[in-house]
Short mmCIF file of C-alpha atoms in Angstrom, two decimals:
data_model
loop_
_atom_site.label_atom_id
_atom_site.label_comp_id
_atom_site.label_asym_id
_atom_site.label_seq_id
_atom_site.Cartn_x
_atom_site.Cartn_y
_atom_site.Cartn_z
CA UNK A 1 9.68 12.75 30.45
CA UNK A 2 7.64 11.89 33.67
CA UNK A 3 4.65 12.23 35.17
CA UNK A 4 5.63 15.01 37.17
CA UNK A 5 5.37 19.29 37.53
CA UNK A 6 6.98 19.90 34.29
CA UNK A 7 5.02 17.10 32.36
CA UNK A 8 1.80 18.48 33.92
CA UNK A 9 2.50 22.23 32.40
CA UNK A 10 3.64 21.20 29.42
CA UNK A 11 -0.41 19.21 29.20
CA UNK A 12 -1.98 22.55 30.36
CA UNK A 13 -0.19 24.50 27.37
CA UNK A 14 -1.55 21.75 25.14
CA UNK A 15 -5.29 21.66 26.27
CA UNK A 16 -5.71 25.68 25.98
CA UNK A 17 -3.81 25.16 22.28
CA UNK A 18 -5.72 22.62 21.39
CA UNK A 19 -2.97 21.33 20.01
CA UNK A 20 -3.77 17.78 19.24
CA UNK A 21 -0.44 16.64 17.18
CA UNK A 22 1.37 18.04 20.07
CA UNK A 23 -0.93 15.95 22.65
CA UNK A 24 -0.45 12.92 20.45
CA UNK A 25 3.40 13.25 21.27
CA UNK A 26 3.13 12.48 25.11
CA UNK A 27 1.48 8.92 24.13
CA UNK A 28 4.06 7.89 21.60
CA UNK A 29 6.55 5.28 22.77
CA UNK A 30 9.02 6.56 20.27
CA UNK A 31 11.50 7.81 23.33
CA UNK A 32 14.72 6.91 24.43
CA UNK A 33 14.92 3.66 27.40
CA UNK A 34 15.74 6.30 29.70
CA UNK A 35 12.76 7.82 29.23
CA UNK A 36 10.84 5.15 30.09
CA UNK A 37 13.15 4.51 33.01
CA UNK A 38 12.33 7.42 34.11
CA UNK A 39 8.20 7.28 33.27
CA UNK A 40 8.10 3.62 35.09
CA UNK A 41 9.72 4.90 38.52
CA UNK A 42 7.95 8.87 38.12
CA UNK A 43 5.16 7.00 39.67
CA UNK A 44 3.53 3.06 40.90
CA UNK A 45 0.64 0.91 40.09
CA UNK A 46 -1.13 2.11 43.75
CA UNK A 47 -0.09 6.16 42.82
CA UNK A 48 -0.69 6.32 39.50
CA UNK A 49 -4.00 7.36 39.38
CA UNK A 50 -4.31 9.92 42.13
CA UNK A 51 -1.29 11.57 40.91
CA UNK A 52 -2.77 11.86 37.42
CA UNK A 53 -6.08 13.25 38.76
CA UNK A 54 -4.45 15.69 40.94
CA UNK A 55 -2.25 17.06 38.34
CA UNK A 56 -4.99 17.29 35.43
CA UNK A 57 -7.82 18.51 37.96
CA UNK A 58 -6.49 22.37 37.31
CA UNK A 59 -8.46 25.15 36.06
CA UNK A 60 -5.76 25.53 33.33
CA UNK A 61 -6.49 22.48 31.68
CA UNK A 62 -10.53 23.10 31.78
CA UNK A 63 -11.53 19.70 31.63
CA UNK A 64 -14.93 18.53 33.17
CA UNK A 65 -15.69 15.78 35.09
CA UNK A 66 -15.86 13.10 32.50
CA UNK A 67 -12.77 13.87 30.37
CA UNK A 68 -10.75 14.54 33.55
CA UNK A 69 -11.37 10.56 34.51
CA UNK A 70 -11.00 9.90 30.34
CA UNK A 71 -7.54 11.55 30.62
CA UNK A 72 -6.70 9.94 33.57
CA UNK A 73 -7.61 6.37 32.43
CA UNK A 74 -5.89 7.03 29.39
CA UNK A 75 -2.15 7.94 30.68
CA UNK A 76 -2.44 5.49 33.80
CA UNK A 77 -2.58 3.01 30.25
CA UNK A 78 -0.02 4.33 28.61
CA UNK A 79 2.21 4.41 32.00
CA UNK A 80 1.64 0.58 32.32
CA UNK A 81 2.21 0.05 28.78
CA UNK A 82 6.21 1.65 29.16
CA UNK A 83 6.84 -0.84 32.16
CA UNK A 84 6.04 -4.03 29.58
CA UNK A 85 8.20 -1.58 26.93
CA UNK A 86 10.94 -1.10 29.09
CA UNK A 87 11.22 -4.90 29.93
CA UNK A 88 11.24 -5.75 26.38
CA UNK A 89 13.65 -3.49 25.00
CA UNK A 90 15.62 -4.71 28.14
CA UNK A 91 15.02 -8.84 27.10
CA UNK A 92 16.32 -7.57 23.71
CA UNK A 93 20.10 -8.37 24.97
CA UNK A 94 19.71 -10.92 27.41
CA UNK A 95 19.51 -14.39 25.63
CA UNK A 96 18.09 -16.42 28.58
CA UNK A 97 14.51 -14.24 28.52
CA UNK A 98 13.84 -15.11 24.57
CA UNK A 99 10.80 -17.37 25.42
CA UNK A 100 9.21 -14.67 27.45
CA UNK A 101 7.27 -13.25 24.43
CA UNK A 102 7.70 -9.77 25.49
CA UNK A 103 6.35 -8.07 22.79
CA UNK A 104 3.41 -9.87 22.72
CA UNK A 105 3.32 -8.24 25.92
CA UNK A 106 3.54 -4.84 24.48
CA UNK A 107 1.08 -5.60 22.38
CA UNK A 108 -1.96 -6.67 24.47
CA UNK A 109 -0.53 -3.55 27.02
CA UNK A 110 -0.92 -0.88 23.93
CA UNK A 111 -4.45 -2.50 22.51
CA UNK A 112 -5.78 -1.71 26.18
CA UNK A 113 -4.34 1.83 25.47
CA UNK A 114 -6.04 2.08 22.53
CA UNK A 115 -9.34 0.46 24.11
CA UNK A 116 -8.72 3.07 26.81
CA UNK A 117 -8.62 5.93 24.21
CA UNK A 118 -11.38 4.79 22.43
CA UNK A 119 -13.71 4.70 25.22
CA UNK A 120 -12.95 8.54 25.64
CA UNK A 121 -14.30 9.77 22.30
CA UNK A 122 -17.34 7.09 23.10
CA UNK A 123 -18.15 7.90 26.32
CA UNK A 124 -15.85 10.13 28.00
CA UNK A 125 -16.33 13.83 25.48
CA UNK A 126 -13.06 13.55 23.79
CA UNK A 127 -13.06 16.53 21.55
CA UNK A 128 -12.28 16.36 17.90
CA UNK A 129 -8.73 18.17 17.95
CA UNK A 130 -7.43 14.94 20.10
CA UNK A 131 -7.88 12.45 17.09
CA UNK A 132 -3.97 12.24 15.87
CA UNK A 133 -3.57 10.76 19.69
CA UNK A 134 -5.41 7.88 17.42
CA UNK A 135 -3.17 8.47 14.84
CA UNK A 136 0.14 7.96 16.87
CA UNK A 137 -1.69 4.69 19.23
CA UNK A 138 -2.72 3.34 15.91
CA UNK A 139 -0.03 3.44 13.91
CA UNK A 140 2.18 1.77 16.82
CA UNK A 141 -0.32 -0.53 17.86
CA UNK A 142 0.15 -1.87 14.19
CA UNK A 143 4.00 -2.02 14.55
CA UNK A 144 3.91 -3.66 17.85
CA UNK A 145 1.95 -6.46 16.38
CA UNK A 146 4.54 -7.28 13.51
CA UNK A 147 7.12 -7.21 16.27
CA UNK A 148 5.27 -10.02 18.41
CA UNK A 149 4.27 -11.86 15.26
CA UNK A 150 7.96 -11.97 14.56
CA UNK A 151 8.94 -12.80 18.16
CA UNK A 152 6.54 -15.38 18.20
CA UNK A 153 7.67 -16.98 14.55
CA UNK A 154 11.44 -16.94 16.05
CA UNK A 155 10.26 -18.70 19.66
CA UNK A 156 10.42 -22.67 17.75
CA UNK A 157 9.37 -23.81 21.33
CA UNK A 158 6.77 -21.80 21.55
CA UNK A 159 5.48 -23.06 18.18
CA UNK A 160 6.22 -26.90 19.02
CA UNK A 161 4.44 -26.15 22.41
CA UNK A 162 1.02 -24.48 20.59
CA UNK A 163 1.43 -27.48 17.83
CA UNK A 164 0.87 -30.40 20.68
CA UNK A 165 -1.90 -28.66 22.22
CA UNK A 166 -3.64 -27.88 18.98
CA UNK A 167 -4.90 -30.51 16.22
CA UNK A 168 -5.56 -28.08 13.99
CA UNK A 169 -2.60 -25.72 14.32
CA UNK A 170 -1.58 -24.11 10.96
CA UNK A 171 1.73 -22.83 11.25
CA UNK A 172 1.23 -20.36 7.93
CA UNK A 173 -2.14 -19.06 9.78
CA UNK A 174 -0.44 -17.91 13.18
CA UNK A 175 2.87 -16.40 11.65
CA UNK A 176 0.51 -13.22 11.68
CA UNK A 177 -2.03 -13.88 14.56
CA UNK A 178 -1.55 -10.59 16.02
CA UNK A 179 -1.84 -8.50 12.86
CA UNK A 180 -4.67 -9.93 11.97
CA UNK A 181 -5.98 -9.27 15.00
CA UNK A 182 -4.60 -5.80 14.96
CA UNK A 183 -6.72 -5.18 11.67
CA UNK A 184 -9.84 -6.03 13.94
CA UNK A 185 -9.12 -3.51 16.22
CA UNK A 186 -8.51 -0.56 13.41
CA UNK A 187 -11.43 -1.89 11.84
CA UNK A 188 -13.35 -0.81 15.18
CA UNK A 189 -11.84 2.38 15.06
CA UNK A 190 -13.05 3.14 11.73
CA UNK A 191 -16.24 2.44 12.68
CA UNK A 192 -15.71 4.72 15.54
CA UNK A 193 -14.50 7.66 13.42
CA UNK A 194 -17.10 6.94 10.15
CA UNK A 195 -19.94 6.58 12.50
CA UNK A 196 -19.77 10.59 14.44
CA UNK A 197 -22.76 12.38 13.87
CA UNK A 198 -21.24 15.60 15.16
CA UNK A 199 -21.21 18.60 13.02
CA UNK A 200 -17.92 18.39 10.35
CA UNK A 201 -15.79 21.01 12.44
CA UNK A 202 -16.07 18.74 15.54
CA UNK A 203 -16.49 15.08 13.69
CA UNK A 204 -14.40 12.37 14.55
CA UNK A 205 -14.94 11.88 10.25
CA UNK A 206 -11.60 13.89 10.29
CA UNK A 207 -9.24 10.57 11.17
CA UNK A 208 -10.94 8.45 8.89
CA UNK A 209 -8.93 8.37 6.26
CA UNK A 210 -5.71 8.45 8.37
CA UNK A 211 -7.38 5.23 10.06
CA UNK A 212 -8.08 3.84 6.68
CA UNK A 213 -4.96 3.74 5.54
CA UNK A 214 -3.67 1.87 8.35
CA UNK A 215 -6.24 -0.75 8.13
CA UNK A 216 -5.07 -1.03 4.43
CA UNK A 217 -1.46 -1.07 4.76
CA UNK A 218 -2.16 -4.07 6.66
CA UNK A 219 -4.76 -6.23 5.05
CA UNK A 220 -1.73 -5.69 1.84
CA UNK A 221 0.37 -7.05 4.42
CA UNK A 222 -1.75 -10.32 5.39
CA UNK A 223 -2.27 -10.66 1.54
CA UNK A 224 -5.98 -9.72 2.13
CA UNK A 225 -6.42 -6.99 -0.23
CA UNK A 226 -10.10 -7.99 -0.97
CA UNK A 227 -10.88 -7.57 2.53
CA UNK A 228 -9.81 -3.55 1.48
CA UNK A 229 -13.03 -3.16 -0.65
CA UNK A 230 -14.99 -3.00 2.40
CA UNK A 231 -12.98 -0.06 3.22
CA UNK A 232 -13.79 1.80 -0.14
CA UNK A 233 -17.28 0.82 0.01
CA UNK A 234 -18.10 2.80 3.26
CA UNK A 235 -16.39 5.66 2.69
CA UNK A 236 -17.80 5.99 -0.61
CA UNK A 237 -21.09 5.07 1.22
CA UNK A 238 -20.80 7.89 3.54
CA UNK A 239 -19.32 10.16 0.82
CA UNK A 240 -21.78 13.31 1.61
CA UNK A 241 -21.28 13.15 5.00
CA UNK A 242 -17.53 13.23 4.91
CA UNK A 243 -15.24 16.34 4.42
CA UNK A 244 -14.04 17.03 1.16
CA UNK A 245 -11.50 14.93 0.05
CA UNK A 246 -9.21 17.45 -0.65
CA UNK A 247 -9.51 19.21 2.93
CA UNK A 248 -7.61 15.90 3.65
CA UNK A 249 -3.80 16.50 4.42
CA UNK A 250 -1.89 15.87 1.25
CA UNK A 251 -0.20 12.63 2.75
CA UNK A 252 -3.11 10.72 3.94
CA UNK A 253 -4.68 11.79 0.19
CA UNK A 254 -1.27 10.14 -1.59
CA UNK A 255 -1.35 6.95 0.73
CA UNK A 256 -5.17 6.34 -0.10
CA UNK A 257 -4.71 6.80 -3.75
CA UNK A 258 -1.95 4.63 -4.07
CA UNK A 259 -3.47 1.93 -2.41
CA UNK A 260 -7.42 2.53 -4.07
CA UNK A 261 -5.22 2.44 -7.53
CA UNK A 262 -2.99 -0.76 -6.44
CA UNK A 263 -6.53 -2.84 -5.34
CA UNK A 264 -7.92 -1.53 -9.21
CA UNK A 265 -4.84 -2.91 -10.62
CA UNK A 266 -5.31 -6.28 -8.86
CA UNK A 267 -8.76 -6.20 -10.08
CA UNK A 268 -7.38 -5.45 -13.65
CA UNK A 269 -9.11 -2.44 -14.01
CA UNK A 270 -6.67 -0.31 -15.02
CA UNK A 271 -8.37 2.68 -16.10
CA UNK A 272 -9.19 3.49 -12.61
CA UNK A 273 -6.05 2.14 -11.45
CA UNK A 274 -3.78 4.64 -13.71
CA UNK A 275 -6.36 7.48 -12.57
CA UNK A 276 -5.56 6.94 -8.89
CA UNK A 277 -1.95 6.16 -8.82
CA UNK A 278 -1.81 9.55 -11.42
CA UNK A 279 -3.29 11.08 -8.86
CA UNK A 280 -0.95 9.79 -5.99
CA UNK A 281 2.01 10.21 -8.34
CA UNK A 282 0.97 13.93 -8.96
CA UNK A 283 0.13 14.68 -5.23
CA UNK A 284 3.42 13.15 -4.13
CA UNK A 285 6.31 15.90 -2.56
CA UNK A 286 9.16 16.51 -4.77
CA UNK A 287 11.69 14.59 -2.42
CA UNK A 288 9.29 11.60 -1.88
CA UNK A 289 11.45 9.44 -4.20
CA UNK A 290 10.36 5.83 -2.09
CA UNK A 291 6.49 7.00 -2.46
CA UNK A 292 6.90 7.87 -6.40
CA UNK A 293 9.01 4.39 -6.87
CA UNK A 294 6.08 2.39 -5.06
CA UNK A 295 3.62 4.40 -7.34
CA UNK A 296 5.76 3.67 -10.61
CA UNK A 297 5.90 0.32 -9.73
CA UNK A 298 2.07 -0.08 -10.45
CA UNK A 299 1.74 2.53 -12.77
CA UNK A 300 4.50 1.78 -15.78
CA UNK A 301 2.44 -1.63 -16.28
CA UNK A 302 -0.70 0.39 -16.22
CA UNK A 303 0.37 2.39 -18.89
CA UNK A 304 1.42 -0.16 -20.92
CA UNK A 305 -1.53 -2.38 -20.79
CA UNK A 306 -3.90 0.82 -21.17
CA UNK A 307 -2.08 3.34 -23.59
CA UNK A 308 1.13 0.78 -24.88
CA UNK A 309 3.51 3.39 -23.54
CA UNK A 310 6.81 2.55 -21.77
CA UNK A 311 8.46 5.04 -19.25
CA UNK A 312 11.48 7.04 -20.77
CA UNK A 313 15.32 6.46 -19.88
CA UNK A 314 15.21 9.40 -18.18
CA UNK A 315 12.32 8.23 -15.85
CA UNK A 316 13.71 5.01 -14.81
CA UNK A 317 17.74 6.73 -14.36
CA UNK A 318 16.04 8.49 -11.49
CA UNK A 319 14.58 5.01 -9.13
CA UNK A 320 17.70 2.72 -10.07
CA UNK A 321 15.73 -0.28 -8.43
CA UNK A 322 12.68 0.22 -11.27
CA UNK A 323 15.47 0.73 -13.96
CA UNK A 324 16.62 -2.93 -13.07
CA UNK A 325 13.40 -4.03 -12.74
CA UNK A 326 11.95 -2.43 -16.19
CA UNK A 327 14.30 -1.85 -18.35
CA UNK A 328 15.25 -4.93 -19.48
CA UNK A 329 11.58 -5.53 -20.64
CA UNK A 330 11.28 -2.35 -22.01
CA UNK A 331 13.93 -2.36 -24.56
CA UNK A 332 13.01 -6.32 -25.61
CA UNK A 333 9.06 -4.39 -26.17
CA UNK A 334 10.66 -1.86 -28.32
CA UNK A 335 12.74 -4.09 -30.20
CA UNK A 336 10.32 -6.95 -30.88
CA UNK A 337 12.73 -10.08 -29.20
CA UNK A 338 10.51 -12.24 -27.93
CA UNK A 339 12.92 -14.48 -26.90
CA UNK A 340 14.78 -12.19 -24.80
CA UNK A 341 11.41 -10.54 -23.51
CA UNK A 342 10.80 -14.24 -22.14
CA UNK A 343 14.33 -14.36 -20.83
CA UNK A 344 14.15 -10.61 -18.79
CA UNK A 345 10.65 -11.96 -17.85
CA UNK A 346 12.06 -15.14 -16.00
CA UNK A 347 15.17 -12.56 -14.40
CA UNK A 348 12.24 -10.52 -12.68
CA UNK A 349 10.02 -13.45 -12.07
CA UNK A 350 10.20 -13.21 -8.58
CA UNK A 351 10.22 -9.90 -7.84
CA UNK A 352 7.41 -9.42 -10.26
CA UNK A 353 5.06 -12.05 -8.18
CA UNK A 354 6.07 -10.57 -5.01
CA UNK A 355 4.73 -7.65 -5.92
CA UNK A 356 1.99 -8.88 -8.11
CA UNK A 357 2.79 -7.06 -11.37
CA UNK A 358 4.16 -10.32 -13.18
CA UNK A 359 0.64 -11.30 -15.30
CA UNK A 360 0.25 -7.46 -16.03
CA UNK A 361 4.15 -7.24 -17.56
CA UNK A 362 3.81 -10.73 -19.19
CA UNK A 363 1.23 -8.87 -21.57
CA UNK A 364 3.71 -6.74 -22.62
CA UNK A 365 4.71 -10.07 -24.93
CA UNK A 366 1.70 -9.05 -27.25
CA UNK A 367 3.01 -5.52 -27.61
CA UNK A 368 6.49 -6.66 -28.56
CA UNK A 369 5.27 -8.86 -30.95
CA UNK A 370 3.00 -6.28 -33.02
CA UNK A 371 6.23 -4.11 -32.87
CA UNK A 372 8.14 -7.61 -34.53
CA UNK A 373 5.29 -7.84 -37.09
CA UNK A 374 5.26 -3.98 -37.77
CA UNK A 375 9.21 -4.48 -38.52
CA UNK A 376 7.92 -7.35 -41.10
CA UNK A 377 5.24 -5.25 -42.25
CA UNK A 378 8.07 -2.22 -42.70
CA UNK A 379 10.58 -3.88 -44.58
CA UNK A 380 8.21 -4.59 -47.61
CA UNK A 381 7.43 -0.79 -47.76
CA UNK A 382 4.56 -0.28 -46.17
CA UNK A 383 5.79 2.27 -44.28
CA UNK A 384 2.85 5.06 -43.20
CA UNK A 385 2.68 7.92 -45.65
CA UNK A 386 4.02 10.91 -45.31
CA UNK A 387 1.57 13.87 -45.08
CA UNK A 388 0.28 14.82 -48.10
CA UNK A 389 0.82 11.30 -49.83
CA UNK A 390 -1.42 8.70 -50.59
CA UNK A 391 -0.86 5.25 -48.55
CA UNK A 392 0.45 2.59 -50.05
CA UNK A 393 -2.24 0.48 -52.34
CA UNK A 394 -0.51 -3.20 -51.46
CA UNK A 395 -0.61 -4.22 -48.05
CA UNK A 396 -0.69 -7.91 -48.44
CA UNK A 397 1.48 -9.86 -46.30
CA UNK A 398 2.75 -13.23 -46.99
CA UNK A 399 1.54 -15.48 -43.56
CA UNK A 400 5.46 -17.33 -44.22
CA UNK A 401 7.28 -14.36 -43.34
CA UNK A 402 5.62 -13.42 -40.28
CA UNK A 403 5.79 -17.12 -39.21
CA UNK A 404 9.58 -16.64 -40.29
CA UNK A 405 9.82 -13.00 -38.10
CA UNK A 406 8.33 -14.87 -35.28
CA UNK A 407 10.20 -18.24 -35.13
CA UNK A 408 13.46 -16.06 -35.48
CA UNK A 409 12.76 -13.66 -32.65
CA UNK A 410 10.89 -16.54 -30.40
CA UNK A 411 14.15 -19.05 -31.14
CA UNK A 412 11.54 -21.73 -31.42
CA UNK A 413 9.99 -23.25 -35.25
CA UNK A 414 6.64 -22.17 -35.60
CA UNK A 415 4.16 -23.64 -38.10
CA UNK A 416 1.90 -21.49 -40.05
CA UNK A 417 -1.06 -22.79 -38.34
CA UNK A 418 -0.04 -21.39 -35.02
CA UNK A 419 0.75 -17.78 -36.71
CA UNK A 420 -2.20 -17.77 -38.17
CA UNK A 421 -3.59 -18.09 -34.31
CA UNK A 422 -1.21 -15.44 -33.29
CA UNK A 423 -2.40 -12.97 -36.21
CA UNK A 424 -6.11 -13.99 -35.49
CA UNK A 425 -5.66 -13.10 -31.74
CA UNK A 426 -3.56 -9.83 -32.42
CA UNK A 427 -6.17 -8.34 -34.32
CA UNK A 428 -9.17 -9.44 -31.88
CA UNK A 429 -7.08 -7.71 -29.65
CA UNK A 430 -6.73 -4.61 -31.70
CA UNK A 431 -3.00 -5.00 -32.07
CA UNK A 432 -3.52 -4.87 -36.08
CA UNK A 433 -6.17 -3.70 -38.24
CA UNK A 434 -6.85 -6.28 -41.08
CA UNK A 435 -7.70 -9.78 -41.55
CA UNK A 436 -6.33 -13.28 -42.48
CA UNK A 437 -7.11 -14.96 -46.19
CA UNK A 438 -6.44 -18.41 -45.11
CA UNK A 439 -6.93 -19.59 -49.11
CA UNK A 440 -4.32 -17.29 -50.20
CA UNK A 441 -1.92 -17.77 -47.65
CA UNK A 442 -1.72 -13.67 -46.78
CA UNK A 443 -2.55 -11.16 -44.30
CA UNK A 444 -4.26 -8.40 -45.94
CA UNK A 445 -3.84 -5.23 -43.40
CA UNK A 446 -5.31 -1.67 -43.53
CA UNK A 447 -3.95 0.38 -45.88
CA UNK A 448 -3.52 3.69 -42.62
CA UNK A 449 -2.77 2.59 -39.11
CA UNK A 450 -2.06 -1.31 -39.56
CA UNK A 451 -0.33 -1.49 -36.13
CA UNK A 452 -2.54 1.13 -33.98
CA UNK A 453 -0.61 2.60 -31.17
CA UNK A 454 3.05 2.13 -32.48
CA UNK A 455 4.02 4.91 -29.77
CA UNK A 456 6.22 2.30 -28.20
#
């Protein structure tokens, strides 16, 4: 591609289209070197302009006077933005240019695209079908910044450098200085896009969700989920003023879902987390096995905080990584072995933290205890009754054989004091139905439904 004849008629069939995912194509740098090659010498710094002008300025393209200098503005950016590519795809194999910080180059060259293209839906009369060119400048502006925050985190010179200039450089604060700043920037074009108070066929409300998902992807990825809320909060704000949800396309709907469920998780509210990741999970295509294992990640704890259900064999044979990951815990839950529950715990530890599940799954202790004291509570024939049959009369528990259950499956001697605690603490947690009589040493449980829940 260049800016030449054949790029110009290829821009007129666009315009009378309207085709605005078609439009968003010429701005993406996602082309081969050559391309850009061949972009960077189609034209100079001095020509740039007046050749854009001259080939947009055609009665084909309709465009009036103020979105014909939008237009222009906008590629002239991008055409300065594939010089500073080209030259850092270039540096990427010559060793001697390393300190150069090239991609932090790209960076600031793409956020003045994206300046550029926001000015033309502010001032210029961008029209409403443009808005995935938002999508596409967005989304890279986002990856360019992780690229120059990496650069810059490799560069140790450049880092010593900053440090003796700086008394109060933090190292941990800059390794993602231009990601946070990127999140500024999307945060701006929210505001752009939640802010149009043009009628909903021709409202810039149409990329907010697309924008909104960027900006969360990466406050997740500065560990600055609560910074999401603010997010939530105005587009629920502006709820009757936006489309309908569901006029959304189906993978911007999925992406917000999963990430609205994941920041009700963190929050441990996880009956609005396992509604929203449902959602996601249901909304997800077929073939979208990554999406449905990043949704299951989140969602099998849900479920067995909220409902004490574990995911089937079956489930977990299909995303090997969450079979490694779950498994383990899930058969120690069924079983009642706390010990070993502890043990698969510790395996998982760090995975689990990384992806902030670990204090969710290390309630899943509780469960496989009740299932250990439902085993006790079994074996002296108090088995539920069949229907038709009357439950059993005696349902009085000895305290020394739980405490004997639980020092056997925990590996560790445990007095009767502290399973009294336990027992006190599983039935204020609704784990049993029953109570504790201290004076006669026994745990006198409900004569139906003892263990409530025993669907794991």
């Amino acid at each position: 591609m260049a800016f030449n004849a054949l790029f110009f008629n290829e821009l007129f069939d666009i315009f009378s289209k309207q085709d605005g995912y078609q439009l968003a194509q010429t701005l993406s740098p996602d082309i081969s070197t050559e391309k850009l090659r061949n972009i960077c010498k189609s034209q100079n710094a001095h020509s740039i302009k007046g050749a854009l002008k001259r080939g947009l300025n055609a009665p084909a393209v309709g465009l009036d006077h103020q979105e014909l200098q939008g237009w222009v503005e906008v590629y002239a950016a991008y055409w300065s933005a594939t010089g500073v590519m080209l030259a850092a795809r270039e540096s990427n194999s010559d060793s001697s240019r390393s300190s150069d910080l090239l991609w932090t180059k790209v960076y600031e060259a793409w956020t003045e695209l994206l300046n550029v293209l926001l000015r033309g839906y502010q001032s210029w009369g961008f029209e409403a079908w443009t808005i995935p060119c938002l999508y596409v400048v967005c989304n890279h502006l986002r990856i360019f910044a992780m690229q120059a925050d990496k650069e810059r985190n490799n560069n140790s010179s450049f880092d010593d450098a900053a440090a003796a200039l700086q008394d109060d450089f933090d190292p941990e604060t800059n390794k993602r200085q231009k990601l946070e700043d990127c999140a500024r920037v999307l945060s701006r074009v929210f505001m752009v896009c939640q802010t149009d108070r043009a009628p909903l066929e021709e409202s810039r409300k149409w990329g907010s969700y697309y924008i909104a998902n960027l900006l969360l992807k990466t406050y997740f990825k500065l560990n600055s989920a609560s910074l999401s809320k603010n997010i939530l909060n105005s587009l629920r704000a502006g709820g009757r003023d936006m489309p309908e949800f569901s006029a959304f396309p189906k993978s911007q709907r999925v992406t917000f879902k999963y990430h609205e469920g994941v920041l009700a998780f963190l929050e441990e509210n996880y009956v609005l987390a396992e509604q929203c990741l449902t959602d996601a999970l249901n909304l997800c295509h077929k073939d979208a096995m990554r999406n449905k294992e990043l949704i299951l990640t989140y969602l099998i704890p849900c479920h067995l905080i909220k409902s004490h259900t574990l995911p089937t064999e079956e489930l977990l044979e299909r995303f090997p990584r969450l079979q490694k990951l779950f498994l383990p815990l899930c058969q120690c839950i069924k079983r009642g072995e706390l010990h070993k529950f502890d043990l698969a715990l510790q395996e998982g530890e760090d995975e689990f933290v990384k992806r902030r599940i670990y204090l969710t799954l290390e309630r899943g202790r509780d469960i496989a205890l009740r299932n250990l004291l439902r085993k006790v509570f079994l074996a002296r024939g108090f088995e539920a009754a069949k229907e038709g049959e009357k439950p059993a009369r005696r349902t009085r528990v000895p305290v020394s054989e739980f405490a004997a259950a639980i020092s056997l499956g925990s590996q560790e001697k445990i007095d009767n004091d502290e399973v009294e605690c336990l027992l006190a603490n599983m039935i204020y947690k609704g784990h049993m139905k029953g109570y504790i009589s201290r004076q006669h040493g026994i745990v006198v449980l409900s004569k139906s439904g003892a263990f409530p829940g025993t669907n794991v």
